[in-house]
Amino acid sequence: MNKYSLSLGLMLFGVAFAQGQDPATISWMLVSSAFVFFMVVGLAFFYGGLVRRKNALNTMMMSFVSLGIVGITWSVIGYSLAYADGNRFLGGFGYFMLNNVGLEGEGIPTILDFVFQGTFAIITVALISGAVVERMRFSAYMMFITIWSVLIYAPMAHWVWYLGGDGGWFKNLLGGEALDFAGGTVVHINAAVAALVLAFMIGKRQDFGKKAMLPHQVPFTLLGAGILWFGWFGFNGGSAYAADAKAALAMANSLLAPAATIVVWATLDYFRAGKVTAVGLATAIVVGLVAITPAAGFVTPMSAIIIGIIATFPCYFFINWRAHSSLDDSLDVFGAHGLGGITGALLTGIFATNFGDPEAATGGLNQFLIQFVAVVIAAAFSGVGTFLIASLVKLVLPLRSDDKIEAQGLDVAMHGEEGYSDGEGALLIPVSSSKKAALVAGQVVSS
Amino acid sequence: MNKYSLSLGLMLFGVAFAQGQDPATISWMLVSSAFVFFMVVGLAFFYGGLVRRKNALNTMMMSFVSLGIVGITWSVIGYSLAYADGNRFLGGFGYFMLNNVGLEGEGIPTILDFVFQGTFAIITVALISGAVVERMRFSAYMMFITIWSVLIYAPMAHWVWYLGGDGGWFKNLLGGEALDFAGGTVVHINAAVAALVLAFMIGKRQDFGKKAMLPHQVPFTLLGAGILWFGWFGFNGGSAYAADAKAALAMANSLLAPAATIVVWATLDYFRAGKVTAVGLATAIVVGLVAITPAAGFVTPMSAIIIGIIATFPCYFFINWRAHSSLDDSLDVFGAHGLGGITGALLTGIFATNFGDPEAATGGLNQFLIQFVAVVIAAAFSGVGTFLIASLVKLVLPLRSDDKIEAQGLDVAMHGEEGYSDGEGALLIPVSSSKKAALVAGQVVSS
Amino acid sequence: MNKYSLSLGLMLFGVAFAQGQDPATISWMLVSSAFVFFMVVGLAFFYGGLVRRKNALNTMMMSFVSLGIVGITWSVIGYSLAYADGNRFLGGFGYFMLNNVGLEGEGIPTILDFVFQGTFAIITVALISGAVVERMRFSAYMMFITIWSVLIYAPMAHWVWYLGGDGGWFKNLLGGEALDFAGGTVVHINAAVAALVLAFMIGKRQDFGKKAMLPHQVPFTLLGAGILWFGWFGFNGGSAYAADAKAALAMANSLLAPAATIVVWATLDYFRAGKVTAVGLATAIVVGLVAITPAAGFVTPMSAIIIGIIATFPCYFFINWRAHSSLDDSLDVFGAHGLGGITGALLTGIFATNFGDPEAATGGLNQFLIQFVAVVIAAAFSGVGTFLIASLVKLVLPLRSDDKIEAQGLDVAMHGEEGYSDGEGALLIPVSSSKKAALVAGQVVSS
Amino acid sequence: MKLVVAVIRKEKLNDVLASLFENDIHGITVSHVQGHGGETEKVETYRGLTVKMELTEKIRLDIAVTDPFVERTVKSILKTARTGEVGDGKVFVLPIEKAYRIRTGEEDAEAVTPVLSTL
Amino acid sequence: MKLVVAVIRKEKLNDVLASLFENDIHGITVSHVQGHGGETEKVETYRGLTVKMELTEKIRLDIAVTDPFVERTVKSILKTARTGEVGDGKVFVLPIEKAYRIRTGEEDAEAVTPVLSTL
Amino acid sequence: MKLVVAVIRKEKLNDVLASLFENDIHGITVSHVQGHGGETEKVETYRGLTVKMELTEKIRLDIAVTDPFVERTVKSILKTARTGEVGDGKVFVLPIEKAYRIRTGEEDAEAVTPVLSTL
Ligand SMILES: Nc1ncnc2c1ncn2[C@@H]1O[C@H](COP(=O)(O)OP(=O)(O)O)[C@@H](O)[C@H]1O
Ligand SMILES: Nc1ncnc2c1ncn2[C@@H]1O[C@H](COP(=O)(O)OP(=O)(O)O)[C@@H](O)[C@H]1O
Ligand SMILES: Nc1ncnc2c1ncn2[C@@H]1O[C@H](COP(=O)(O)OP(=O)(O)O)[C@@H](O)[C@H]1O
């Protein structure tokens, strides 16, 4: 630290600069990566607060474990399939096991691109869990996301963001580029469709439609929404890949779109139920952020407000309808991320401006169609792929925990813990007996 | 993302640089904006933990909803009244509806200045809520802050921070500039006086002075204090408007002043009650931060420690007295932000140094007087303005919820939710009946 | 703010640049400092969730109060003893009371170095508390950390990171430098050995080994782990002291090592108990981060994954054994930070590469020995020093609260508060009687 | 008058309430309790600490009824709270000597007949 | 000896306690319960899910008193817990056959006479 | 049949449970309550507000036993829950008129004899 590493740093900085690496950009991308990372923690609390007390840990773990699993799959093969040179549809093996992912790189070091993109992969996977909380078997979930992160996420990231050769598939769709600034398609529509399919395959919770399953800690949901919004400034702002006016624009839009959604959502809530609900406000935040994601660097702040307003309607009414339907997408992943993402993607095709850059795309009917096609392809791929992967996992493990465990709550059964406890009536199992027990392999009561 | 947007970014960066935009400054201001944003979440938890369980959501919502409402008022007209060219007392309409607020701008893009300043407007408004929690009607609160953010906040920001023409009013007061590095006057004194007036107008809680109304979750208050402190590094550090030694100074001072306040507050607590309280420590953090806010970039770190020490005394003793008085400024907005802010503003007039810049102001009797006059003007404006706005709102809506709702808790009555719930004894209203109900317009039980 | 301060900023920036200060580096170091600061909040929740409800505040206060105490000791004398010129074993008094710590400085302003390093001192001290929660007297703790932060932390920081003259002791140990990128030795091993010694001196909790003392809020522990990880990106990334490829490397490694630890830990948990526990996952995050800390900027990402994997084993099995032993290092500070830190320090000696810089050290037997000796010296110094300081404190104050208070919980006894409360059965002490009471000096019931 | 005290499974509360309401039993007091009986214990594990949870979350109902209502109440609970697995709980009937309605001061039978006007 | 069981409104607890203390009744056990009676139900709404909360938070007091104290205790509660609106709660009096003080092993009347020496 | 109601210190729960199990008493219902007795009150302080906590956390046990078991149960509690300091709590014995096991519908004595097969 301090001066030594400093001089070392300056030396490297010299090297970096020679390669066209800009410290200010690196600084912003380092921060943005950390911000997107933090969204995973936010999501754990957003989702965790909405479930029942007996499933709080299980729900949070579904986000946290993706930090481990997708962190590893992304470094082993995911990043390679997404960003190593290959064809228009899939990357190659050039970055397998982080080969060739080093300190060099134009603009920013490749290793930093790896980190930034990795946090996107992690959060996408974690988003899916909202549809299957309170009943999906944890081991099946882990197996599912391991495969999904490689076979579904990485290819779609390639289509949208790969720039080598002719670029990814979506770089040239109906003669134009499908615009997706920060991941409306790759992250939100992708995760939402996967969530929908998985919710169908796993079926509804036993109590669904029979009992009121209320959020056990709304403050956690608000905390999660707050952290998500905070982190999203890195998600959208960092997607400018520079600390420039574009990043600032993305940031302003990420402030204004959800602000507009909050206001409209609150108004609808007020007219419908006479009350502005907190869960509603937290949902509005997410919807506004999702909707602006594909557009963040392509539209003016006023357009961002309009996008935030428009996106409220499909999401609001769908979510209200969903609660009474027989579709147990438990935490409304599709209602918020799917419809919000689709609305945002389509509106990007309308509101995009080129900010004086003649080569950039602008909104219009043509662009709208491109966006539409991109949405359809992404949804179809994610839907079919999810179905196949989940079917595969089902061959090995039941996707769903049994009814007794569901009634008891997954925390105790899947994690051997309770979220909140005062330790009363908890008897320590003495060393000797637990040691003996440990000898019996695979037995549950062990030391 | 990745290389394409990168090159795009570099192109824009080229443009930006040509205009004198510095990526490193932009990077820091982007981060600072996100940090100040995060303070709103921190405040929701700081305040939310201090109220009773039955009002937890309502209290948090008062912070969260200001993200929506002030986000919009600021973009429609607030930023314009504060920063568009006008006279010394009020800005103009040049930035109305974000006209002319774009990617250009000296130093940083105007849109980034808009975002950074917007987060200040949002947090200021949210601060007020601490005085009226557990009894103010939510709809009246929303109406109040909509107007207040435009008519009170924006003009005062103009006085202190507008630099066009002859500058704002406070740029030349008694022949000198009223120093306010990061918003001691505009944010803290302003919000605190508004809080005081509003608390008087709304009256004390029914249980005030009769029952002990204890914080329902002190850990939330500690979390909030932690997040506030974290975000305040962007609040004070970002107010340097550059990633330079001044920002570093502001950051050091924002670490040291509260550290000193913690130590003194804990000592006072220890001598008074034999105990170092957690709520006290959380309060001390806020007091120290408030006190250093106007001084952050103007004083040496040792002066920051001294300011942190001195500010403890008025706040500590006032807050202790207030609890036994008949003034129900429920969460001590005035005691912490008002007295802390005034003390800080006055001490800035004493401890300010120019760090070798001959044009900068330094502390002394003259500067002290300027600071004093600025405090008086700001307090008078905020006080009178708040009184008028609240009186206006009162014509339309009662400011206060009725006694029954207050006894029951505002969460259920105003938001139709409970903060913590296990869903037991909650019977789902079946679709059919709720659908029927929905037909009856405006009825509460609807789908 | 805005343009005025901006021009001021640009002026200073000019000065700074002339001195070799780089705004991009400053931007990143400002952010990193805030991130490391935030780790203290994270730690408060990580630890706070793991204890019993009746000790929640006390545990959190142990972290929060170190922000105040160490913030002050560090500015008065700590930073000076660590970084002012002196000999190889101890700094001097050149920075006493922040003398000569100003806006100048090569690379970054000295005041920023002071802040960044200060956050390290604070978190190190707070880490220790995990070993003695639920029984240590709060006043003794405060006295202990005041002394420890000056006499143990500052010297060790000097050994490892001082670069003036011949550098600190560890810059030349057995003819080579003991590598410690971000504080494996100074922070983690140091705190962990202190924790161990203190746990021995204070003795185990009365209920230890007799009752099950379960975490009262596992979600807080997950939140804490999430915030710690987030902040650690600044801890490790900021230790590059530049916004360069090295920082990006440190960041990637800080993502991957814990990811690997999560996966291995979960696997071990699964085989041992059939379940992936949430407390286990939170612990794995910390272990992985600790292990990569000394290596973060010295090893490739693939080595980081391997380090994360290897470090899991000693920590996992030690922690499992510890629970059944008679060693009440209550929250496993030694198991996670000690063993994780030692493993990481030793593996740094094996996996370090020079990334093409011929002057930098690389792993090998020699480096391994150097690392080993450094670990031994650090552990011995911390152990003996802690023992002496705690013995000294014991002369003045009992280290431990009495049994009745321990049974009742420290929150009420030491802080006069409860973490969670609904205020029922709490009778206000009327003003008059409390005023009278206040006259009786030192009495507990006062206003 | 009797006090019917029932300890039931948490997840059965809604069903039991519904059935009581159908039987015109509207005055009920519910508490969250923990029970120990013949149920299999859950085993939990925290960082190597293995613990047996002797207590399971249960719901306790206290229902004061006039003598003619006792059977109905008990039957209604016995029927809806049953799953057939160990841990379903118990019903106890205790004598009440006197009952008062706080709002009106009414005594005994009148005290426990709820006003349903507001429904 | 009798056990006086009262279910009261949450917000009345402090008043009731104060009045009991004034009447020299110092041994009291308090529980947080939820009640269903004739009160209007609250309706809540979560993302389009509309629910009726059948249960309202209440406080239950258990007070063991010797026979001469029963009336005083009941009266004191009836007076202070009343608001006049539906939902004020009930008081039940149950027989106790035997009482013990754990600290001393004292029985019956002695068991429930608190030592106030420490006040 | 009797209902043994005990109010004990929170920190004594595990000891009391262990002793009851040893005495073959396995059917127990536990509630978290707050008590007021002769204990010294805790004083807390929040931002200058000084409050006296009149209530202390306690545990309440409800144990239904057949008459021959009453003494054993009471003795076991009296012995293990005692610390000798004010605040140890009370034991009350109430009459039960009828008991049912929900799972089987068994009555009275049979109803409260737990099946320990699953242990
Ligand atoms: N003798 C008893 N006294 C009080 N409560 C009891 C008694 N026996 C059982 N319970 C309560 O009933 C619950 C279920 O009883 P248990 O014996 O496990 O089931 P079952 O009645 O199906 O055999 C227990 O968890 C406990 O709360
Ligand atoms: N028969 C009963 N048995 C047990 N508890 C009852 C009974 N009736 C009412 N309660 C309790 O008393 C509370 C108030 O009763 P309710 O009938 O609503 O009011 P009121 O007595 O004013 O008519 C209920 O919420 C419930 O907790
Ligand atoms: N008369 C009573 N009725 C109900 N509960 C009581 C009664 N007296 C005491 N208790 C309960 O017992 C607890 C301890 O009683 P207390 O009188 O303080 O102790 P001791 O029995 O040692 O004198 C109280 O906190 C309260 O919960």
mmCIF file with all atom_site columns, N, CA and C in Angstrom, chain B residues 29-57:
data_model
loop_
_atom_site.group_PDB
_atom_site.id
_atom_site.type_symbol
_atom_site.label_atom_id
_atom_site.label_alt_id
_atom_site.label_comp_id
_atom_site.label_asym_id
_atom_site.label_entity_id
_atom_site.label_seq_id
_atom_site.pdbx_PDB_ins_code
_atom_site.Cartn_x
_atom_site.Cartn_y
_atom_site.Cartn_z
_atom_site.occupancy
_atom_site.B_iso_or_equiv
_atom_site.pdbx_formal_charge
_atom_site.auth_seq_id
_atom_site.auth_comp_id
_atom_site.auth_asym_id
_atom_site.auth_atom_id
_atom_site.pdbx_PDB_model_num
ATOM 1  N N  . MET B 1 29 ? -18.350 12.710 -9.522  1.00 0.00 ? 29 MET B N  1
ATOM 2  C CA . MET B 1 29 ? -19.671 13.305 -9.334  1.00 0.00 ? 29 MET B CA 1
ATOM 3  C C  . MET B 1 29 ? -20.785 12.288 -9.560  1.00 0.00 ? 29 MET B C  1
ATOM 4  N N  . LEU B 1 30 ? -20.563 11.342 -10.461 1.00 0.00 ? 30 LEU B N  1
ATOM 5  C CA . LEU B 1 30 ? -21.529 10.257 -10.637 1.00 0.00 ? 30 LEU B CA 1
ATOM 6  C C  . LEU B 1 30 ? -21.658 9.478  -9.333  1.00 0.00 ? 30 LEU B C  1
ATOM 7  N N  . VAL B 1 31 ? -20.491 9.141  -8.779  1.00 0.00 ? 31 VAL B N  1
ATOM 8  C CA . VAL B 1 31 ? -20.492 8.375  -7.531  1.00 0.00 ? 31 VAL B CA 1
ATOM 9  C C  . VAL B 1 31 ? -21.121 9.186  -6.411  1.00 0.00 ? 31 VAL B C  1
ATOM 10 N N  . SER B 1 32 ? -20.751 10.453 -6.328  1.00 0.00 ? 32 SER B N  1
ATOM 11 C CA . SER B 1 32 ? -21.281 11.290 -5.252  1.00 0.00 ? 32 SER B CA 1
ATOM 12 C C  . SER B 1 32 ? -22.795 11.382 -5.328  1.00 0.00 ? 32 SER B C  1
ATOM 13 N N  . SER B 1 33 ? -23.311 11.502 -6.542  1.00 0.00 ? 33 SER B N  1
ATOM 14 C CA . SER B 1 33 ? -24.762 11.581 -6.690  1.00 0.00 ? 33 SER B CA 1
ATOM 15 C C  . SER B 1 33 ? -25.421 10.310 -6.162  1.00 0.00 ? 33 SER B C  1
ATOM 16 N N  . ALA B 1 34 ? -24.834 9.169  -6.525  1.00 0.00 ? 34 ALA B N  1
ATOM 17 C CA . ALA B 1 34 ? -25.400 7.903  -6.047  1.00 0.00 ? 34 ALA B CA 1
ATOM 18 C C  . ALA B 1 34 ? -25.328 7.841  -4.529  1.00 0.00 ? 34 ALA B C  1
ATOM 19 N N  . PHE B 1 35 ? -24.241 8.343  -3.962  1.00 0.00 ? 35 PHE B N  1
ATOM 20 C CA . PHE B 1 35 ? -24.084 8.318  -2.505  1.00 0.00 ? 35 PHE B CA 1
ATOM 21 C C  . PHE B 1 35 ? -25.157 9.171  -1.828  1.00 0.00 ? 35 PHE B C  1
ATOM 22 N N  . VAL B 1 36 ? -25.372 10.371 -2.345  1.00 0.00 ? 36 VAL B N  1
ATOM 23 C CA . VAL B 1 36 ? -26.381 11.237 -1.726  1.00 0.00 ? 36 VAL B CA 1
ATOM 24 C C  . VAL B 1 36 ? -27.761 10.604 -1.873  1.00 0.00 ? 36 VAL B C  1
ATOM 25 N N  . PHE B 1 37 ? -28.009 10.017 -3.050  1.00 0.00 ? 37 PHE B N  1
ATOM 26 C CA . PHE B 1 37 ? -29.251 9.264  -3.235  1.00 0.00 ? 37 PHE B CA 1
ATOM 27 C C  . PHE B 1 37 ? -29.430 8.250  -2.114  1.00 0.00 ? 37 PHE B C  1
ATOM 28 N N  . PHE B 1 38 ? -28.372 7.511  -1.833  1.00 0.00 ? 38 PHE B N  1
ATOM 29 C CA . PHE B 1 38 ? -28.446 6.420  -0.854  1.00 0.00 ? 38 PHE B CA 1
ATOM 30 C C  . PHE B 1 38 ? -28.781 6.952  0.538   1.00 0.00 ? 38 PHE B C  1
ATOM 31 N N  . MET B 1 39 ? -28.452 8.205  0.796   1.00 0.00 ? 39 MET B N  1
ATOM 32 C CA . MET B 1 39 ? -28.783 8.789  2.094   1.00 0.00 ? 39 MET B CA 1
ATOM 33 C C  . MET B 1 39 ? -30.287 8.785  2.358   1.00 0.00 ? 39 MET B C  1
ATOM 34 N N  . VAL B 1 40 ? -31.060 8.870  1.290   1.00 0.00 ? 40 VAL B N  1
ATOM 35 C CA . VAL B 1 40 ? -32.514 8.873  1.471   1.00 0.00 ? 40 VAL B CA 1
ATOM 36 C C  . VAL B 1 40 ? -32.966 7.523  2.031   1.00 0.00 ? 40 VAL B C  1
ATOM 37 N N  . VAL B 1 41 ? -32.368 6.453  1.504   1.00 0.00 ? 41 VAL B N  1
ATOM 38 C CA . VAL B 1 41 ? -32.658 5.125  2.035   1.00 0.00 ? 41 VAL B CA 1
ATOM 39 C C  . VAL B 1 41 ? -32.191 5.050  3.493   1.00 0.00 ? 41 VAL B C  1
ATOM 40 N N  . GLY B 1 42 ? -31.012 5.579  3.747   1.00 0.00 ? 42 GLY B N  1
ATOM 41 C CA . GLY B 1 42 ? -30.497 5.593  5.120   1.00 0.00 ? 42 GLY B CA 1
ATOM 42 C C  . GLY B 1 42 ? -31.441 6.335  6.050   1.00 0.00 ? 42 GLY B C  1
ATOM 43 N N  . LEU B 1 43 ? -31.927 7.463  5.591   1.00 0.00 ? 43 LEU B N  1
ATOM 44 C CA . LEU B 1 43 ? -32.826 8.263  6.424   1.00 0.00 ? 43 LEU B CA 1
ATOM 45 C C  . LEU B 1 43 ? -34.112 7.507  6.726   1.00 0.00 ? 43 LEU B C  1
ATOM 46 N N  . ALA B 1 44 ? -34.629 6.810  5.716   1.00 0.00 ? 44 ALA B N  1
ATOM 47 C CA . ALA B 1 44 ? -35.853 6.030  5.926   1.00 0.00 ? 44 ALA B CA 1
ATOM 48 C C  . ALA B 1 44 ? -35.651 5.044  7.070   1.00 0.00 ? 44 ALA B C  1
ATOM 49 N N  . PHE B 1 45 ? -34.470 4.448  7.148   1.00 0.00 ? 45 PHE B N  1
ATOM 50 C CA . PHE B 1 45 ? -34.227 3.472  8.203   1.00 0.00 ? 45 PHE B CA 1
ATOM 51 C C  . PHE B 1 45 ? -33.862 4.138  9.522   1.00 0.00 ? 45 PHE B C  1
ATOM 52 N N  . PHE B 1 46 ? -33.136 5.226  9.459   1.00 0.00 ? 46 PHE B N  1
ATOM 53 C CA . PHE B 1 46 ? -32.815 5.982  10.676  1.00 0.00 ? 46 PHE B CA 1
ATOM 54 C C  . PHE B 1 46 ? -34.111 6.394  11.368  1.00 0.00 ? 46 PHE B C  1
ATOM 55 N N  . TYR B 1 47 ? -34.994 7.012  10.611  1.00 0.00 ? 47 TYR B N  1
ATOM 56 C CA . TYR B 1 47 ? -36.280 7.442  11.159  1.00 0.00 ? 47 TYR B CA 1
ATOM 57 C C  . TYR B 1 47 ? -37.186 6.244  11.466  1.00 0.00 ? 47 TYR B C  1
ATOM 58 N N  . GLY B 1 48 ? -37.219 5.307  10.529  1.00 0.00 ? 48 GLY B N  1
ATOM 59 C CA . GLY B 1 48 ? -38.135 4.178  10.656  1.00 0.00 ? 48 GLY B CA 1
ATOM 60 C C  . GLY B 1 48 ? -37.897 3.354  11.908  1.00 0.00 ? 48 GLY B C  1
ATOM 61 N N  . GLY B 1 49 ? -36.636 3.204  12.283  1.00 0.00 ? 49 GLY B N  1
ATOM 62 C CA . GLY B 1 49 ? -36.324 2.436  13.486  1.00 0.00 ? 49 GLY B CA 1
ATOM 63 C C  . GLY B 1 49 ? -36.754 3.131  14.770  1.00 0.00 ? 49 GLY B C  1
ATOM 64 N N  . LEU B 1 50 ? -36.861 4.454  14.705  1.00 0.00 ? 50 LEU B N  1
ATOM 65 C CA . LEU B 1 50 ? -37.135 5.226  15.927  1.00 0.00 ? 50 LEU B CA 1
ATOM 66 C C  . LEU B 1 50 ? -38.613 5.303  16.286  1.00 0.00 ? 50 LEU B C  1
ATOM 67 N N  . VAL B 1 51 ? -39.480 4.993  15.345  1.00 0.00 ? 51 VAL B N  1
ATOM 68 C CA . VAL B 1 51 ? -40.907 5.091  15.654  1.00 0.00 ? 51 VAL B CA 1
ATOM 69 C C  . VAL B 1 51 ? -41.446 3.762  16.162  1.00 0.00 ? 51 VAL B C  1
ATOM 70 N N  . ARG B 1 52 ? -42.718 3.770  16.469  1.00 0.00 ? 52 ARG B N  1
ATOM 71 C CA . ARG B 1 52 ? -43.308 2.531  16.936  1.00 0.00 ? 52 ARG B CA 1
ATOM 72 C C  . ARG B 1 52 ? -43.644 1.635  15.764  1.00 0.00 ? 52 ARG B C  1
ATOM 73 N N  . ARG B 1 53 ? -43.664 0.364  16.058  1.00 0.00 ? 53 ARG B N  1
ATOM 74 C CA . ARG B 1 53 ? -43.889 -0.668 15.058  1.00 0.00 ? 53 ARG B CA 1
ATOM 75 C C  . ARG B 1 53 ? -45.065 -0.377 14.143  1.00 0.00 ? 53 ARG B C  1
ATOM 76 N N  . LYS B 1 54 ? -46.116 0.154  14.716  1.00 0.00 ? 54 LYS B N  1
ATOM 77 C CA . LYS B 1 54 ? -47.337 0.346  13.946  1.00 0.00 ? 54 LYS B CA 1
ATOM 78 C C  . LYS B 1 54 ? -47.230 1.491  12.946  1.00 0.00 ? 54 LYS B C  1
ATOM 79 N N  . ASN B 1 55 ? -46.138 2.262  13.032  1.00 0.00 ? 55 ASN B N  1
ATOM 80 C CA . ASN B 1 55 ? -45.947 3.369  12.103  1.00 0.00 ? 55 ASN B CA 1
ATOM 81 C C  . ASN B 1 55 ? -44.663 3.233  11.291  1.00 0.00 ? 55 ASN B C  1
ATOM 82 N N  . ALA B 1 56 ? -44.092 2.055  11.296  1.00 0.00 ? 56 ALA B N  1
ATOM 83 C CA . ALA B 1 56 ? -42.798 1.879  10.638  1.00 0.00 ? 56 ALA B CA 1
ATOM 84 C C  . ALA B 1 56 ? -42.867 2.182  9.148   1.00 0.00 ? 56 ALA B C  1
ATOM 85 N N  . LEU B 1 57 ? -43.840 1.611  8.474   1.00 0.00 ? 57 LEU B N  1
ATOM 86 C CA . LEU B 1 57 ? -43.921 1.800  7.031   1.00 0.00 ? 57 LEU B CA 1
ATOM 87 C C  . LEU B 1 57 ? -44.238 3.244  6.679   1.00 0.00 ? 57 LEU B C  1
#
